[in-house]
Short mmCIF file of C-alpha atoms in Angstrom, two decimals:
data_model
loop_
_atom_site.label_atom_id
_atom_site.label_comp_id
_atom_site.label_asym_id
_atom_site.label_seq_id
_atom_site.Cartn_x
_atom_site.Cartn_y
_atom_site.Cartn_z
CA UNK A 1 -16.18 21.57 -7.16
CA UNK A 2 -17.38 20.72 -3.63
CA UNK A 3 -17.87 23.27 -0.87
CA UNK A 4 -17.43 22.48 2.84
CA UNK A 5 -18.89 24.72 5.53
CA UNK A 6 -18.08 23.90 9.15
CA UNK A 7 -18.05 25.75 12.46
CA UNK A 8 -15.35 23.39 13.80
CA UNK A 9 -12.53 21.56 11.98
CA UNK A 10 -12.42 18.59 14.36
CA UNK A 11 -13.41 16.00 11.71
CA UNK A 12 -12.33 17.81 8.55
CA UNK A 13 -9.84 15.13 7.43
CA UNK A 14 -12.43 12.36 7.82
CA UNK A 15 -15.11 14.34 5.99
CA UNK A 16 -12.79 15.17 3.10
CA UNK A 17 -11.72 11.53 2.76
CA UNK A 18 -15.31 10.32 2.68
CA UNK A 19 -16.44 12.95 0.16
CA UNK A 20 -13.55 12.05 -2.13
CA UNK A 21 -14.41 8.36 -1.83
CA UNK A 22 -17.69 9.23 -3.54
CA UNK A 23 -16.30 11.88 -5.88
CA UNK A 24 -12.64 11.10 -6.60
CA UNK A 25 -10.78 13.89 -8.34
CA UNK A 26 -13.13 16.66 -7.23
CA UNK A 27 -11.70 19.72 -5.54
CA UNK A 28 -12.96 20.42 -2.02
CA UNK A 29 -12.95 24.07 -1.01
CA UNK A 30 -13.64 25.58 2.40
CA UNK A 31 -16.34 28.23 2.24
CA UNK A 32 -18.61 30.13 4.60
CA UNK A 33 -21.71 30.56 2.47
CA UNK A 34 -24.03 28.56 0.24
CA UNK A 35 -23.19 29.35 -3.39
CA UNK A 36 -24.48 27.87 -6.62
CA UNK A 37 -20.96 27.77 -8.09
CA UNK A 38 -20.44 24.53 -6.17
CA UNK A 39 -21.82 21.24 -7.48
CA UNK A 40 -22.44 20.23 -3.86
CA UNK A 41 -21.98 21.92 -0.50
CA UNK A 42 -21.85 20.05 2.80
CA UNK A 43 -22.66 22.23 5.80
CA UNK A 44 -21.66 20.83 9.20
CA UNK A 45 -22.93 22.65 12.27
CA UNK A 46 -21.64 21.21 15.54
CA UNK A 47 -23.77 21.97 18.60
CA UNK A 48 -23.62 20.74 22.17
CA UNK A 49 -25.99 17.77 21.89
CA UNK A 50 -26.69 17.46 18.19
CA UNK A 51 -24.83 18.07 14.92
CA UNK A 52 -26.68 19.30 11.85
CA UNK A 53 -25.61 18.01 8.42
CA UNK A 54 -27.08 19.73 5.38
CA UNK A 55 -26.37 18.93 1.74
CA UNK A 56 -26.88 21.51 -1.02
CA UNK A 57 -26.83 20.94 -4.76
CA UNK A 58 -26.10 24.01 -6.87
CA UNK A 59 -27.08 26.17 -3.89
CA UNK A 60 -30.37 24.38 -3.20
CA UNK A 61 -30.87 22.32 -0.05
CA UNK A 62 -31.55 18.70 -0.98
CA UNK A 63 -31.25 16.74 2.28
CA UNK A 64 -30.45 16.92 5.97
CA UNK A 65 -29.34 14.65 8.80
CA UNK A 66 -29.27 15.20 12.58
CA UNK A 67 -26.50 13.41 14.51
CA UNK A 68 -27.17 13.23 18.27
CA UNK A 69 -24.33 13.12 20.78
CA UNK A 70 -21.32 15.07 22.02
CA UNK A 71 -19.14 15.82 18.99
CA UNK A 72 -16.10 16.32 21.21
CA UNK A 73 -16.17 12.63 22.14
CA UNK A 74 -14.08 11.54 19.13
CA UNK A 75 -14.04 7.87 19.99
CA UNK A 76 -17.80 7.41 19.70
CA UNK A 77 -18.82 10.37 17.52
CA UNK A 78 -16.49 10.00 14.53
CA UNK A 79 -18.29 6.98 13.12
CA UNK A 80 -21.66 8.61 13.73
CA UNK A 81 -20.88 11.70 11.71
CA UNK A 82 -19.28 9.64 8.93
CA UNK A 83 -22.40 7.48 8.74
CA UNK A 84 -24.52 10.62 8.51
CA UNK A 85 -22.45 12.09 5.69
CA UNK A 86 -22.36 8.73 3.93
CA UNK A 87 -26.15 8.44 3.99
CA UNK A 88 -26.57 11.96 2.60
CA UNK A 89 -24.17 11.40 -0.28
CA UNK A 90 -25.32 7.84 -0.99
CA UNK A 91 -28.94 8.93 -1.26
CA UNK A 92 -28.21 11.93 -3.47
CA UNK A 93 -25.67 10.20 -5.75
CA UNK A 94 -27.64 6.93 -5.89
CA UNK A 95 -24.63 4.76 -5.14
CA UNK A 96 -23.03 2.84 -2.30
CA UNK A 97 -19.37 2.30 -1.47
CA UNK A 98 -18.17 -1.29 -0.96
CA UNK A 99 -16.27 -0.28 2.18
CA UNK A 100 -18.98 2.03 3.47
CA UNK A 101 -17.61 4.80 5.68
CA UNK A 102 -14.15 3.23 5.96
CA UNK A 103 -11.45 5.34 4.33
CA UNK A 104 -8.35 4.20 6.26
CA UNK A 105 -5.67 1.95 4.79
CA UNK A 106 -5.89 -0.82 7.44
CA UNK A 107 -9.44 -2.13 7.88
CA UNK A 108 -8.01 -5.37 9.30
CA UNK A 109 -7.32 -3.49 12.55
CA UNK A 110 -11.05 -3.60 13.23
CA UNK A 111 -10.97 -7.40 12.95
CA UNK A 112 -7.90 -7.72 15.18
CA UNK A 113 -9.62 -5.56 17.81
CA UNK A 114 -12.75 -7.71 17.50
CA UNK A 115 -10.79 -10.92 18.07
CA UNK A 116 -9.10 -9.33 21.10
CA UNK A 117 -12.56 -8.56 22.51
CA UNK A 118 -13.58 -12.20 22.07
CA UNK A 119 -15.98 -11.62 19.19
CA UNK A 120 -16.77 -14.35 16.69
CA UNK A 121 -16.21 -13.95 12.95
CA UNK A 122 -19.96 -13.60 12.47
CA UNK A 123 -20.16 -10.79 15.02
CA UNK A 124 -17.21 -8.97 13.45
CA UNK A 125 -18.74 -9.19 9.98
CA UNK A 126 -22.06 -7.88 11.31
CA UNK A 127 -20.22 -5.01 13.02
CA UNK A 128 -18.59 -4.05 9.71
CA UNK A 129 -22.01 -3.85 8.10
CA UNK A 130 -23.88 -1.98 10.85
CA UNK A 131 -21.15 0.29 12.24
CA UNK A 132 -19.33 1.10 9.00
CA UNK A 133 -21.98 0.27 6.35
CA UNK A 134 -19.53 -2.00 4.51
CA UNK A 135 -20.80 -4.70 2.17
CA UNK A 136 -20.95 -8.28 3.39
CA UNK A 137 -18.39 -9.27 0.74
CA UNK A 138 -15.79 -6.76 1.97
CA UNK A 139 -16.54 -7.53 5.61
CA UNK A 140 -16.03 -11.25 4.98
CA UNK A 141 -12.85 -10.68 2.95
CA UNK A 142 -11.31 -8.46 5.62
CA UNK A 143 -12.18 -10.93 8.37
CA UNK A 144 -10.71 -13.84 6.40
CA UNK A 145 -7.47 -11.92 5.80
CA UNK A 146 -7.08 -10.91 9.44
CA UNK A 147 -7.78 -14.46 10.63
CA UNK A 148 -5.03 -15.76 8.29
CA UNK A 149 -2.61 -13.07 9.48
CA UNK A 150 -3.36 -13.85 13.10
CA UNK A 151 -2.65 -17.53 12.56
CA UNK A 152 0.65 -16.83 10.77
CA UNK A 153 1.79 -14.36 13.41
CA UNK A 154 1.38 -16.97 16.13
CA UNK A 155 4.28 -18.95 14.62
CA UNK A 156 7.14 -16.58 15.42
CA UNK A 157 8.09 -13.92 18.04
CA UNK A 158 7.81 -10.84 15.83
CA UNK A 159 7.89 -8.48 18.83
CA UNK A 160 11.48 -9.55 19.49
CA UNK A 161 12.70 -8.62 16.02
CA UNK A 162 12.52 -6.06 13.27
CA UNK A 163 12.41 -5.91 9.46
CA UNK A 164 14.59 -4.08 6.98
CA UNK A 165 13.45 -2.44 3.75
CA UNK A 166 16.17 -1.64 1.22
CA UNK A 167 15.12 0.90 -1.40
CA UNK A 168 16.60 0.83 -4.91
CA UNK A 169 14.99 3.84 -6.65
CA UNK A 170 15.98 3.00 -10.23
CA UNK A 171 13.78 1.63 -13.02
CA UNK A 172 14.09 0.91 -16.75
CA UNK A 173 11.39 3.58 -17.27
CA UNK A 174 8.63 5.29 -15.30
CA UNK A 175 5.13 3.85 -15.65
CA UNK A 176 2.23 6.17 -16.40
CA UNK A 177 0.52 5.49 -13.05
CA UNK A 178 3.66 5.46 -10.87
CA UNK A 179 4.20 7.88 -7.99
CA UNK A 180 7.04 6.05 -6.25
CA UNK A 181 10.56 7.39 -6.01
CA UNK A 182 12.14 6.04 -9.20
CA UNK A 183 14.71 7.26 -11.70
CA UNK A 184 15.50 5.95 -15.20
CA UNK A 185 18.59 3.83 -14.61
CA UNK A 186 20.22 4.71 -17.94
CA UNK A 187 20.00 8.43 -17.24
CA UNK A 188 21.24 8.05 -13.67
CA UNK A 189 23.85 5.33 -14.28
CA UNK A 190 26.68 7.61 -13.17
CA UNK A 191 24.92 8.06 -9.83
CA UNK A 192 24.41 4.38 -9.03
CA UNK A 193 27.75 3.62 -7.37
CA UNK A 194 27.58 6.70 -5.16
CA UNK A 195 24.03 5.83 -4.22
CA UNK A 196 24.94 2.26 -3.27
CA UNK A 197 27.79 3.48 -1.07
CA UNK A 198 25.45 5.87 0.75
CA UNK A 199 22.84 3.13 1.11
CA UNK A 200 25.39 0.71 2.55
CA UNK A 201 26.66 3.34 4.96
CA UNK A 202 23.09 3.66 6.24
CA UNK A 203 22.83 -0.15 6.42
CA UNK A 204 26.02 -0.35 8.50
CA UNK A 205 24.56 2.18 10.92
CA UNK A 206 21.33 0.18 11.28
CA UNK A 207 23.29 -3.03 11.90
CA UNK A 208 25.22 -1.42 14.74
CA UNK A 209 22.36 0.50 16.30
CA UNK A 210 19.92 -2.44 16.14
CA UNK A 211 22.30 -5.16 17.28
CA UNK A 212 20.07 -5.61 20.34
CA UNK A 213 17.25 -6.91 18.15
CA UNK A 214 17.09 -9.74 15.63
CA UNK A 215 16.51 -8.97 11.97
CA UNK A 216 13.72 -11.31 10.86
CA UNK A 217 12.75 -10.28 7.33
CA UNK A 218 14.34 -8.20 4.57
CA UNK A 219 12.61 -6.74 1.54
CA UNK A 220 14.61 -5.20 -1.30
CA UNK A 221 12.24 -3.07 -3.35
CA UNK A 222 12.09 0.09 -5.37
CA UNK A 223 11.89 1.17 -8.09
CA UNK A 224 13.22 -2.03 -9.56
CA UNK A 225 16.24 -3.58 -7.81
CA UNK A 226 17.05 -5.70 -10.86
CA UNK A 227 17.55 -2.54 -12.91
CA UNK A 228 21.03 -2.67 -11.33
CA UNK A 229 23.63 -4.63 -13.28
CA UNK A 230 24.54 -8.15 -12.19
CA UNK A 231 27.83 -6.91 -10.72
CA UNK A 232 26.08 -4.09 -8.85
CA UNK A 233 23.53 -6.55 -7.45
CA UNK A 234 26.33 -8.89 -6.42
CA UNK A 235 28.16 -6.07 -4.64
CA UNK A 236 25.00 -4.89 -2.85
CA UNK A 237 23.98 -8.36 -1.68
CA UNK A 238 27.51 -9.27 -0.64
CA UNK A 239 27.76 -6.24 1.64
CA UNK A 240 24.25 -6.64 3.03
CA UNK A 241 24.95 -10.31 3.73
CA UNK A 242 28.01 -9.31 5.75
CA UNK A 243 25.98 -6.88 7.85
CA UNK A 244 22.86 -9.06 8.15
CA UNK A 245 23.64 -12.75 7.49
CA UNK A 246 20.94 -13.92 5.10
CA UNK A 247 21.05 -17.47 6.48
CA UNK A 248 19.55 -16.13 9.73
CA UNK A 249 16.56 -14.44 8.09
CA UNK A 250 13.07 -15.91 8.00
CA UNK A 251 12.67 -14.59 4.45
CA UNK A 252 14.41 -12.39 1.90
CA UNK A 253 12.36 -10.88 -0.91
CA UNK A 254 13.70 -9.06 -3.96
CA UNK A 255 11.42 -7.32 -6.43
CA UNK A 256 12.56 -8.37 -9.87
CA UNK A 257 9.46 -6.44 -10.89
CA UNK A 258 10.03 -5.40 -14.46
CA UNK A 259 10.67 -8.29 -16.89
CA UNK A 260 12.77 -5.94 -19.04
CA UNK A 261 15.25 -5.69 -16.14
CA UNK A 262 15.73 -9.45 -15.68
CA UNK A 263 18.62 -11.51 -17.04
CA UNK A 264 19.74 -15.04 -16.24
CA UNK A 265 22.95 -13.68 -14.73
CA UNK A 266 21.01 -11.44 -12.33
CA UNK A 267 18.70 -14.28 -11.30
CA UNK A 268 21.75 -16.45 -10.63
CA UNK A 269 23.17 -13.73 -8.38
CA UNK A 270 19.92 -13.61 -6.39
CA UNK A 271 19.83 -17.38 -6.13
CA UNK A 272 23.45 -17.59 -5.02
CA UNK A 273 22.75 -15.31 -2.05
CA UNK A 274 19.75 -17.32 -0.95
CA UNK A 275 16.94 -14.95 -1.93
CA UNK A 276 13.77 -16.83 -0.93
CA UNK A 277 11.11 -14.90 -2.84
CA UNK A 278 11.00 -12.70 -5.94
CA UNK A 279 8.32 -10.72 -7.75
CA UNK A 280 7.88 -10.62 -11.52
CA UNK A 281 5.14 -8.08 -12.09
CA UNK A 282 3.41 -7.81 -15.46
CA UNK A 283 0.52 -5.60 -14.17
CA UNK A 284 -1.35 -6.69 -17.31
CA UNK A 285 -0.95 -9.42 -19.93
CA UNK A 286 -2.13 -7.22 -22.80
CA UNK A 287 0.58 -5.81 -25.07
CA UNK A 288 -1.47 -2.77 -26.07
CA UNK A 289 -1.83 -1.70 -22.43
CA UNK A 290 1.81 -2.39 -21.61
CA UNK A 291 2.83 0.01 -24.36
CA UNK A 292 0.31 2.61 -23.26
CA UNK A 293 1.47 2.67 -19.62
CA UNK A 294 5.15 2.89 -20.54
CA UNK A 295 6.44 -0.58 -19.73
CA UNK A 296 9.11 -1.50 -22.25
CA UNK A 297 8.37 -5.20 -22.38
CA UNK A 298 5.83 -7.52 -23.95
CA UNK A 299 3.64 -10.34 -22.64
CA UNK A 300 6.09 -12.73 -24.31
CA UNK A 301 8.90 -11.21 -22.20
CA UNK A 302 6.91 -11.80 -19.01
CA UNK A 303 6.48 -15.47 -19.85
CA UNK A 304 10.10 -15.95 -20.88
CA UNK A 305 11.49 -14.30 -17.72
CA UNK A 306 9.11 -16.24 -15.50
CA UNK A 307 10.22 -19.55 -17.00
CA UNK A 308 13.84 -18.40 -16.73
CA UNK A 309 13.36 -17.80 -13.00
CA UNK A 310 11.96 -21.31 -12.64
CA UNK A 311 14.95 -22.68 -14.54
CA UNK A 312 17.35 -20.91 -12.19
CA UNK A 313 15.53 -22.47 -9.23
CA UNK A 314 13.00 -20.00 -7.84
CA UNK A 315 9.92 -21.67 -6.42
CA UNK A 316 8.34 -18.73 -4.63
CA UNK A 317 7.40 -16.16 -7.27
CA UNK A 318 4.84 -13.41 -6.81
CA UNK A 319 3.10 -11.61 -9.66
CA UNK A 320 1.27 -8.27 -9.45
CA UNK A 321 -1.68 -7.24 -11.58
CA UNK A 322 -3.62 -3.97 -11.61
CA UNK A 323 -7.36 -3.77 -12.16
CA UNK A 324 -8.60 -0.69 -13.99
CA UNK A 325 -5.57 0.26 -16.08
CA UNK A 326 -6.22 2.78 -18.89
CA UNK A 327 -8.58 1.45 -21.56
CA UNK A 328 -8.90 -1.95 -19.84
CA UNK A 329 -12.19 -3.57 -18.94
CA UNK A 330 -13.28 -6.99 -17.76
CA UNK A 331 -12.32 -8.61 -21.10
CA UNK A 332 -8.69 -7.48 -20.83
CA UNK A 333 -8.59 -8.50 -17.18
CA UNK A 334 -9.87 -11.94 -18.10
CA UNK A 335 -7.00 -12.30 -20.60
CA UNK A 336 -4.51 -11.29 -17.89
CA UNK A 337 -5.91 -13.78 -15.40
CA UNK A 338 -5.95 -16.64 -17.88
CA UNK A 339 -2.29 -16.04 -18.78
CA UNK A 340 -1.28 -15.80 -15.11
CA UNK A 341 -3.02 -19.10 -14.42
CA UNK A 342 -0.90 -20.81 -17.06
CA UNK A 343 2.29 -19.56 -15.38
CA UNK A 344 1.03 -20.71 -11.96
CA UNK A 345 2.97 -18.40 -9.58
CA UNK A 346 3.00 -19.02 -5.82
CA UNK A 347 1.33 -15.71 -5.02
CA UNK A 348 -0.69 -13.02 -6.76
CA UNK A 349 -1.22 -9.44 -5.63
CA UNK A 350 -4.38 -7.85 -7.00
CA UNK A 351 -4.21 -4.05 -7.05
CA UNK A 352 -6.99 -1.60 -7.76
CA UNK A 353 -5.54 1.30 -9.76
CA UNK A 354 -4.74 4.25 -7.49
CA UNK A 355 -4.47 7.57 -9.30
CA UNK A 356 -1.81 9.42 -7.31
CA UNK A 357 -1.50 13.19 -7.55
CA UNK A 358 2.12 13.09 -8.74
CA UNK A 359 1.62 10.44 -11.42
CA UNK A 360 1.50 11.27 -15.13
CA UNK A 361 -1.87 9.54 -15.35
CA UNK A 362 -3.43 12.06 -12.97
CA UNK A 363 -2.96 14.75 -15.62
CA UNK A 364 -4.49 12.62 -18.37
CA UNK A 365 -7.98 12.06 -16.96
CA UNK A 366 -9.61 13.42 -20.10
CA UNK A 367 -7.53 11.26 -22.45
CA UNK A 368 -8.16 7.77 -21.13
CA UNK A 369 -10.86 5.76 -19.46
CA UNK A 370 -9.52 4.03 -16.36
CA UNK A 371 -10.45 2.83 -12.89
CA UNK A 372 -11.30 -0.53 -11.33
CA UNK A 373 -14.84 -1.73 -10.73
CA UNK A 374 -16.18 -4.11 -8.12
CA UNK A 375 -16.75 -6.63 -10.92
CA UNK A 376 -13.08 -6.49 -11.93
CA UNK A 377 -11.78 -6.95 -8.40
CA UNK A 378 -14.17 -9.82 -7.71
CA UNK A 379 -13.15 -11.50 -10.96
CA UNK A 380 -9.43 -11.24 -10.12
CA UNK A 381 -10.05 -12.53 -6.60
CA UNK A 382 -11.95 -15.50 -8.02
CA UNK A 383 -9.03 -16.14 -10.37
CA UNK A 384 -6.66 -16.33 -7.40
CA UNK A 385 -8.99 -18.82 -5.74
CA UNK A 386 -8.90 -21.00 -8.85
CA UNK A 387 -5.11 -21.13 -8.47
CA UNK A 388 -5.52 -22.53 -4.94
CA UNK A 389 -4.58 -19.22 -3.34
CA UNK A 390 -6.21 -17.57 -0.36
CA UNK A 391 -5.99 -13.91 0.77
CA UNK A 392 -3.37 -13.25 3.45
CA UNK A 393 -2.84 -9.48 3.54
CA UNK A 394 -4.62 -6.40 2.32
CA UNK A 395 -4.45 -2.64 2.36
CA UNK A 396 -6.29 0.29 0.93
CA UNK A 397 -5.02 3.48 -0.66
CA UNK A 398 -6.40 6.92 -1.20
CA UNK A 399 -7.29 7.87 -4.74
CA UNK A 400 -8.62 4.46 -5.78
CA UNK A 401 -11.65 4.98 -8.04
CA UNK A 402 -14.52 2.95 -6.61
CA UNK A 403 -13.09 3.01 -3.06
CA UNK A 404 -11.68 -0.50 -3.51
CA UNK A 405 -8.64 -2.37 -2.12
CA UNK A 406 -5.40 -4.25 -2.79
CA UNK A 407 -5.16 -7.89 -1.71
CA UNK A 408 -2.28 -10.34 -1.59
CA UNK A 409 -3.14 -13.99 -2.29
CA UNK A 410 -0.83 -16.96 -1.91
CA UNK A 411 -0.66 -20.71 -1.91
CA UNK A 412 -0.24 -22.44 1.42
CA UNK A 413 3.07 -21.62 3.18
CA UNK A 414 4.04 -19.09 0.48
CA UNK A 415 2.84 -15.98 2.31
CA UNK A 416 5.20 -13.01 2.63
CA UNK A 417 5.68 -12.22 6.33
CA UNK A 418 7.11 -8.80 5.57
CA UNK A 419 3.88 -7.76 3.85
CA UNK A 420 1.87 -8.67 6.94
CA UNK A 421 4.27 -7.02 9.35
CA UNK A 422 4.37 -3.70 7.51
CA UNK A 423 0.62 -3.58 6.95
CA UNK A 424 -0.30 -4.41 10.54
CA UNK A 425 2.51 -2.24 12.01
CA UNK A 426 3.48 -4.90 14.54
CA UNK A 427 7.21 -4.34 14.84
CA UNK A 428 9.84 -1.86 13.71
CA UNK A 429 10.31 -1.56 9.95
CA UNK A 430 13.64 0.15 9.34
CA UNK A 431 13.93 1.50 5.81
CA UNK A 432 17.12 2.62 4.10
CA UNK A 433 17.53 4.40 0.80
CA UNK A 434 16.09 7.42 -0.99
CA UNK A 435 12.39 8.06 -0.49
CA UNK A 436 11.94 5.40 2.19
CA UNK A 437 10.06 5.71 5.45
CA UNK A 438 10.90 3.85 8.67
CA UNK A 439 8.30 3.01 11.30
CA UNK A 440 9.34 2.76 14.95
CA UNK A 441 6.62 1.00 16.93
CA UNK A 442 5.98 1.65 20.63
CA UNK A 443 3.86 -1.33 21.66
CA UNK A 444 3.29 0.02 25.18
CA UNK A 445 1.91 3.38 24.06
CA UNK A 446 0.41 2.00 20.83
CA UNK A 447 2.15 4.74 18.88
CA UNK A 448 4.29 4.99 15.74
CA UNK A 449 7.23 7.30 14.98
CA UNK A 450 8.15 7.76 11.34
CA UNK A 451 11.56 8.63 9.92
CA UNK A 452 11.54 9.94 6.36
CA UNK A 453 14.53 9.88 4.01
CA UNK A 454 14.98 12.44 1.25
CA UNK A 455 13.42 11.32 -2.05
CA UNK A 456 15.95 12.81 -4.44
CA UNK A 457 18.79 10.36 -5.18
CA UNK A 458 21.41 13.10 -5.51
CA UNK A 459 20.39 14.88 -2.32
CA UNK A 460 20.09 11.59 -0.42
CA UNK A 461 23.59 10.56 -1.47
CA UNK A 462 25.11 13.93 -0.59
CA UNK A 463 23.32 14.17 2.76
CA UNK A 464 23.56 10.57 3.93
CA UNK A 465 25.03 11.63 7.29
CA UNK A 466 21.90 13.68 7.89
CA UNK A 467 19.71 10.66 7.08
CA UNK A 468 21.68 8.61 9.61
CA UNK A 469 21.38 11.36 12.22
CA UNK A 470 17.59 11.40 11.79
CA UNK A 471 17.50 7.68 12.52
CA UNK A 472 19.90 7.96 15.43
CA UNK A 473 17.65 10.40 17.29
CA UNK A 474 14.54 8.22 17.00
CA UNK A 475 16.39 4.96 17.60
CA UNK A 476 17.95 6.33 20.80
CA UNK A 477 14.45 6.97 22.09
CA UNK A 478 13.33 3.51 20.94
CA UNK A 479 16.14 1.74 22.81
CA UNK A 480 15.24 3.55 26.01
CA UNK A 481 11.68 2.15 26.01
#
């Protein structure tokens, strides 16, 4: 357990995030005295011109840092205090974090800001290392991703449009690590039709209210959209196509995600409506792990469904893998990468396992060994490079052991614009369905308004008018800007 003593709470969120980056899973408790019951205690004493940082181990002072400057000046002081805390913990724990003091989900923003200021790539990379104590590898990766995003964004007027996320919260089963809104489709089959009607009512509202802007990209995710039957998929896509003509979209992605949800008939439905990109996500190509994490399919199924998608005519297929799954090491990851290479998808998303609080895996820490390492992530990234892919978007999550990242790689011209737009928060992302979150972007004020939908399928369906009303209030304000 970690104790935190502070005479002001101005940087509490940042301090907690950084401590947990070093010691994921530990409980942080506010206290007002040094006590040996805590493994470590961080005391932060803010004073007018200097802030005192003191680290205690089992009640004994082990190190101290003095941070000069006005702590009330958040813009310049936040990084200073984070560097001070980082140095204390790094020295005591004898380890460094690949991303240094950075704990936010969008490190590419630093690169975008650097480009806007006229800095070169070299200067931006050096800034990552000196200002945030990030490794050269992560600094270079982030700069490469942001440069690719910047180039892609120059090709279309994203500020004039918006994107739509359609949430289908049903899955064949719930994976051990999953924290997303998802319901076993067999158990909730009787609720599917009602849910789709509510979802489409929300879609009709968005179409009408956003008729002043052009829909540019659509992403149908979940859950697993292909857990719907072929007829249900056909009905959903038919109605969405009437509201938002697919032929006018820059791209339309559907997560076919789970191989055990895919049939030839469903793929034919997707193809018939002009879906431009699908995901078939094995997460691992090791049968033992698939069984352990609760995915009711085999490696053989992954291969068969991938080849089936090719047969139906899909030539932009993404695959997801996760580094650090339970009981997997570099050997298992190497097997996964070799099998993915043979399939030769157009894009590969490399995730570092995030252990979310609400996942089953979070309560099984003592049963399994899990968590990605820098070696695993580097190996997977190298694998993507061997498939002629380059990184084009990235994001970070809390609760990733090792303080690592998720990166999307793709072959040339196979990048997913939606992924870039939602990560960089560059235009409105309107989300419909249970458990979804819309982002309304105010470019002038550089601010974001979020609209959350209820997570529970039954409550969402019953209270769809309330979900629409929530959107109406924020969208009215958006249109007035």
